[in-house]
Amino acid sequence: MPATQKPMRYGHTEGHTDVCFDDSGSCIVTCGSDGDVRIWEDLDDDDPKSINVGEKAYSCALKSGKLVTAVSNNTIQVHTFPEGVPDGILTRFTTNANHVVFNSDGTKIAAGSGDFLVKVVDVMDCSQQKTFRGHEAPVLSLSFDPKDIFLASSSCDGSVKVWQISDQTCAISWPLLQKVNDEINAKSICRLAWQPKSGKLLAVPVEKSVKLYRRETWNNLFDLSDNFISQTLNIVTWSPCGHYLAAGSINGSIIVWNVETKDCMERVKHEKGYAICGLAWHPTCGRIAYTDAEGNLGLLENVCNPNGKISSSKVISNMVEQFLEHISVIIWIWKTSQIALLSWKITIHVTI
C-alpha cells in the first residue's frame, strides 16, 4: 500500500523552512523565514504554539528538552522545549549559520556557517568548543556519526568532507558538488545523513542520485536512483531503524528506498512542485514530515515500515503458510505409512 500524502498547509512565510520531530514524535517542530519556531500537535493543528527566535530562523534541532536554532543574528540559540524560554547562546559566527544538528545523545551540537567554519559545541558547557577549518566557501549541511567519531559536512566549495571529531582533522574529502560562492546560488543544500545506530553508511545527495559511502574505508559502495527523479536531490533522511532512506528534490519529488534491496518503495510528488528543503522521519512510526522552500508543511503517512519488521498481515500470512506446510508434511508421512503398511500386508498375504 503506497504512502498517504496529506494536503500541505501554510507554516511560515516564503523561504527556506526546516522541520523535525520531538523525541517522542508527539509533535512536529518547524522554523522559517519569519523568525518563528512553531510546534504542531499534528498537521491539522490550527493553533500551533509559536516561539519567536529572531528575524529569520535557518535551521532547528531538538533533543532532550533543548531546542536549538540557527538565527539571522549569526548565533546558535537555545530555548527550553516545549516552554520556549530563552536558555542562552551556544556559539557565534561572523555570518549566518546555515545548519545546526544534535549528536545522537544530545550532548553536543554542530553548526556550519557562511564564514566557512564548522563548530562542535558542548550543550551543557558552551566554553567547550571545537572549530573545523578547511572549507573554502559557505558550509551547507552537517551530520554527526551516531558513534560520535566522525562529522560530515557539505559546502559551496563543491566538497563533502568527513572530519575526525577528536583532533579536528579531515579524514576524507570528495569533490561532489557544483562550486558556487554563496549558499543562495547553490543548486542543492546537500543535506547529508549517517545511517542510524551503526553509522555504517553515509548518504550524500548528488545530482539525481544518492551516493552511499562505507564508514572508514570511504568507498562509494553504491548509488540509489530512480527514473521518477527528474531534477537535483536536495536532502536525505534515514528511517530510525536504518533500513530505509528518503530523499527530496528541488522540484518536489520525494522518494523512499529500501537500502538493503535498493528497491524504490515510495514515489510522491509535491502538489505544486516546490523544492523540498526539510525532511524528518517520525521516531517510531512510518510518518515523514516535510517542508518546502515556500514555507509550507506536509506529511506522509504509512511510509514503508520504520522498525524494519514484517507487517502483522504478513506475519499472519507466513504463519498460515507454515501451518499448511506442516499439514502437507503430516499428510505425506501418513500416506507413506499407509502405503508401507499396505505393502507389508500384501507381502504377508503372498507369503502365507
mmCIF file of C-alpha atoms in Angstrom, residues 128-266:
data_model
loop_
_atom_site.group_PDB
_atom_site.id
_atom_site.type_symbol
_atom_site.label_atom_id
_atom_site.label_comp_id
_atom_site.label_asym_id
_atom_site.label_seq_id
_atom_site.Cartn_x
_atom_site.Cartn_y
_atom_site.Cartn_z
ATOM 1 C CA GLN A 128 33.928 23.520 25.288
ATOM 2 C CA GLN A 129 34.108 24.166 21.530
ATOM 3 C CA LYS A 130 35.987 22.749 18.579
ATOM 4 C CA THR A 131 36.404 24.604 15.296
ATOM 5 C CA PHE A 132 36.914 22.790 11.995
ATOM 6 C CA ARG A 133 38.704 24.715 9.245
ATOM 7 C CA GLY A 134 39.184 23.542 5.686
ATOM 8 C CA HIS A 135 36.142 24.527 3.643
ATOM 9 C CA GLU A 136 36.751 27.357 1.190
ATOM 10 C CA ALA A 137 33.145 28.539 0.855
ATOM 11 C CA PRO A 138 29.950 28.605 2.989
ATOM 12 C CA VAL A 139 29.007 25.389 4.771
ATOM 13 C CA LEU A 140 25.679 23.930 3.644
ATOM 14 C CA SER A 141 24.969 20.880 5.767
ATOM 15 C CA LEU A 142 26.224 18.731 8.655
ATOM 16 C CA SER A 143 25.625 15.261 10.085
ATOM 17 C CA PHE A 144 27.030 13.588 13.209
ATOM 18 C CA ASP A 145 28.183 9.998 13.029
ATOM 19 C CA PRO A 146 25.936 8.160 15.578
ATOM 20 C CA LYS A 147 29.096 6.866 17.291
ATOM 21 C CA ASP A 148 30.414 10.437 17.729
ATOM 22 C CA ILE A 149 33.705 9.694 15.984
ATOM 23 C CA PHE A 150 33.102 11.487 12.675
ATOM 24 C CA LEU A 151 31.279 14.579 11.455
ATOM 25 C CA ALA A 152 30.279 15.027 7.804
ATOM 26 C CA SER A 153 29.876 18.401 6.099
ATOM 27 C CA SER A 154 28.993 19.735 2.656
ATOM 28 C CA SER A 155 29.971 23.116 1.275
ATOM 29 C CA CYS A 156 29.559 25.593 -1.561
ATOM 30 C CA ASP A 157 33.222 24.884 -2.393
ATOM 31 C CA GLY A 158 31.930 21.686 -4.032
ATOM 32 C CA SER A 159 33.303 19.318 -1.414
ATOM 33 C CA VAL A 160 31.843 16.864 1.055
ATOM 34 C CA LYS A 161 34.222 16.272 3.961
ATOM 35 C CA VAL A 162 34.360 13.790 6.822
ATOM 36 C CA TRP A 163 36.100 15.086 9.940
ATOM 37 C CA GLN A 164 37.648 13.199 12.838
ATOM 38 C CA ILE A 165 35.992 14.956 15.784
ATOM 39 C CA SER A 166 38.690 14.167 18.363
ATOM 40 C CA ASP A 167 41.535 16.001 16.627
ATOM 41 C CA GLN A 168 39.569 18.099 14.089
ATOM 42 C CA THR A 169 41.399 16.582 11.116
ATOM 43 C CA CYS A 170 39.809 15.849 7.745
ATOM 44 C CA ALA A 171 39.590 12.072 7.177
ATOM 45 C CA ILE A 172 38.379 12.301 3.562
ATOM 46 C CA SER A 173 37.170 14.917 1.086
ATOM 47 C CA TRP A 174 35.172 14.252 -2.090
ATOM 48 C CA PRO A 175 34.671 16.844 -4.894
ATOM 49 C CA LEU A 176 30.992 16.051 -5.481
ATOM 50 C CA LEU A 177 29.051 19.296 -5.832
ATOM 51 C CA GLN A 178 28.952 22.277 -8.140
ATOM 52 C CA LYS A 179 31.125 25.135 -6.841
ATOM 53 C CA VAL A 180 29.338 28.409 -6.004
ATOM 54 C CA ASN A 181 30.327 31.420 -3.926
ATOM 55 C CA ASP A 182 27.189 31.623 -1.788
ATOM 56 C CA GLU A 183 24.506 29.295 -0.401
ATOM 57 C CA ILE A 184 21.791 31.281 -2.211
ATOM 58 C CA ASN A 185 23.333 30.210 -5.531
ATOM 59 C CA ALA A 186 23.783 26.567 -4.536
ATOM 60 C CA LYS A 187 21.875 24.124 -6.715
ATOM 61 C CA SER A 188 21.308 21.911 -3.672
ATOM 62 C CA ILE A 189 21.647 22.340 0.095
ATOM 63 C CA CYS A 190 23.062 18.784 0.116
ATOM 64 C CA ARG A 191 21.561 17.691 3.452
ATOM 65 C CA LEU A 192 23.567 14.505 4.026
ATOM 66 C CA ALA A 193 22.934 11.890 6.742
ATOM 67 C CA TRP A 194 24.642 8.996 8.541
ATOM 68 C CA GLN A 195 22.862 5.676 8.891
ATOM 69 C CA PRO A 196 21.377 5.485 12.427
ATOM 70 C CA LYS A 197 22.785 3.186 15.127
ATOM 71 C CA SER A 198 25.697 1.599 13.237
ATOM 72 C CA GLY A 199 26.847 4.628 11.247
ATOM 73 C CA LYS A 200 27.948 2.136 8.608
ATOM 74 C CA LEU A 201 26.859 4.280 5.663
ATOM 75 C CA LEU A 202 26.945 7.983 4.864
ATOM 76 C CA ALA A 203 24.232 9.077 2.413
ATOM 77 C CA VAL A 204 25.001 12.104 0.223
ATOM 78 C CA PRO A 205 22.522 13.546 -2.328
ATOM 79 C CA VAL A 206 24.437 14.328 -5.530
ATOM 80 C CA GLU A 207 22.587 15.456 -8.671
ATOM 81 C CA LYS A 208 19.797 12.879 -9.308
ATOM 82 C CA SER A 209 21.077 10.076 -7.088
ATOM 83 C CA VAL A 210 22.174 9.351 -3.531
ATOM 84 C CA LYS A 211 25.733 8.148 -3.031
ATOM 85 C CA LEU A 212 26.326 5.697 -0.177
ATOM 86 C CA TYR A 213 29.826 5.702 1.338
ATOM 87 C CA ARG A 214 31.194 2.986 3.616
ATOM 88 C CA ARG A 215 32.412 4.092 7.013
ATOM 89 C CA GLU A 216 36.215 4.243 7.453
ATOM 90 C CA THR A 217 37.101 2.776 4.030
ATOM 91 C CA TRP A 218 35.169 5.703 2.459
ATOM 92 C CA ASN A 219 34.420 3.633 -0.637
ATOM 93 C CA ASN A 220 31.363 4.557 -2.701
ATOM 94 C CA LEU A 221 29.554 1.227 -2.217
ATOM 95 C CA PHE A 222 26.567 2.025 -4.431
ATOM 96 C CA ASP A 223 24.185 4.753 -5.595
ATOM 97 C CA LEU A 224 20.410 4.915 -5.222
ATOM 98 C CA SER A 225 18.439 6.400 -8.100
ATOM 99 C CA ASP A 226 15.077 6.179 -9.849
ATOM 100 C CA ASN A 227 13.524 7.358 -13.121
ATOM 101 C CA PHE A 228 10.971 9.315 -11.051
ATOM 102 C CA ILE A 229 13.746 11.769 -10.130
ATOM 103 C CA SER A 230 13.882 14.475 -12.800
ATOM 104 C CA GLN A 231 15.894 17.187 -11.005
ATOM 105 C CA THR A 232 18.623 17.523 -8.371
ATOM 106 C CA LEU A 233 18.118 15.949 -4.949
ATOM 107 C CA ASN A 234 18.271 18.424 -2.068
ATOM 108 C CA ILE A 235 18.073 16.381 1.117
ATOM 109 C CA VAL A 236 18.105 12.854 2.553
ATOM 110 C CA THR A 237 16.938 11.353 5.845
ATOM 111 C CA TRP A 238 17.056 7.811 7.262
ATOM 112 C CA SER A 239 14.300 5.872 8.969
ATOM 113 C CA PRO A 240 15.155 5.340 12.674
ATOM 114 C CA CYS A 241 15.807 1.628 12.027
ATOM 115 C CA GLY A 242 18.324 2.455 9.290
ATOM 116 C CA HIS A 243 16.655 0.208 6.706
ATOM 117 C CA TYR A 244 15.035 2.931 4.598
ATOM 118 C CA LEU A 245 16.251 6.194 3.109
ATOM 119 C CA ALA A 246 14.079 9.102 1.950
ATOM 120 C CA ALA A 247 15.201 11.878 -0.397
ATOM 121 C CA GLY A 248 13.601 15.126 -1.554
ATOM 122 C CA SER A 249 14.349 17.045 -4.754
ATOM 123 C CA ILE A 250 14.384 20.691 -5.811
ATOM 124 C CA ASN A 251 11.206 20.149 -7.866
ATOM 125 C CA GLY A 252 9.160 18.435 -5.163
ATOM 126 C CA SER A 253 9.804 14.719 -5.640
ATOM 127 C CA ILE A 254 10.054 12.527 -2.530
ATOM 128 C CA ILE A 255 11.468 9.024 -2.958
ATOM 129 C CA VAL A 256 11.972 6.262 -0.384
ATOM 130 C CA TRP A 257 14.259 3.265 -0.905
ATOM 131 C CA ASN A 258 14.876 0.017 0.916
ATOM 132 C CA VAL A 259 18.645 0.415 1.252
ATOM 133 C CA GLU A 260 19.408 -3.302 1.533
ATOM 134 C CA THR A 261 17.482 -4.349 -1.585
ATOM 135 C CA LYS A 262 17.897 -0.944 -3.336
ATOM 136 C CA ASP A 263 14.201 -1.122 -4.277
ATOM 137 C CA CYS A 264 12.210 2.108 -4.533
ATOM 138 C CA MET A 265 9.349 1.791 -2.022
ATOM 139 C CA GLU A 266 7.577 5.158 -2.369
#
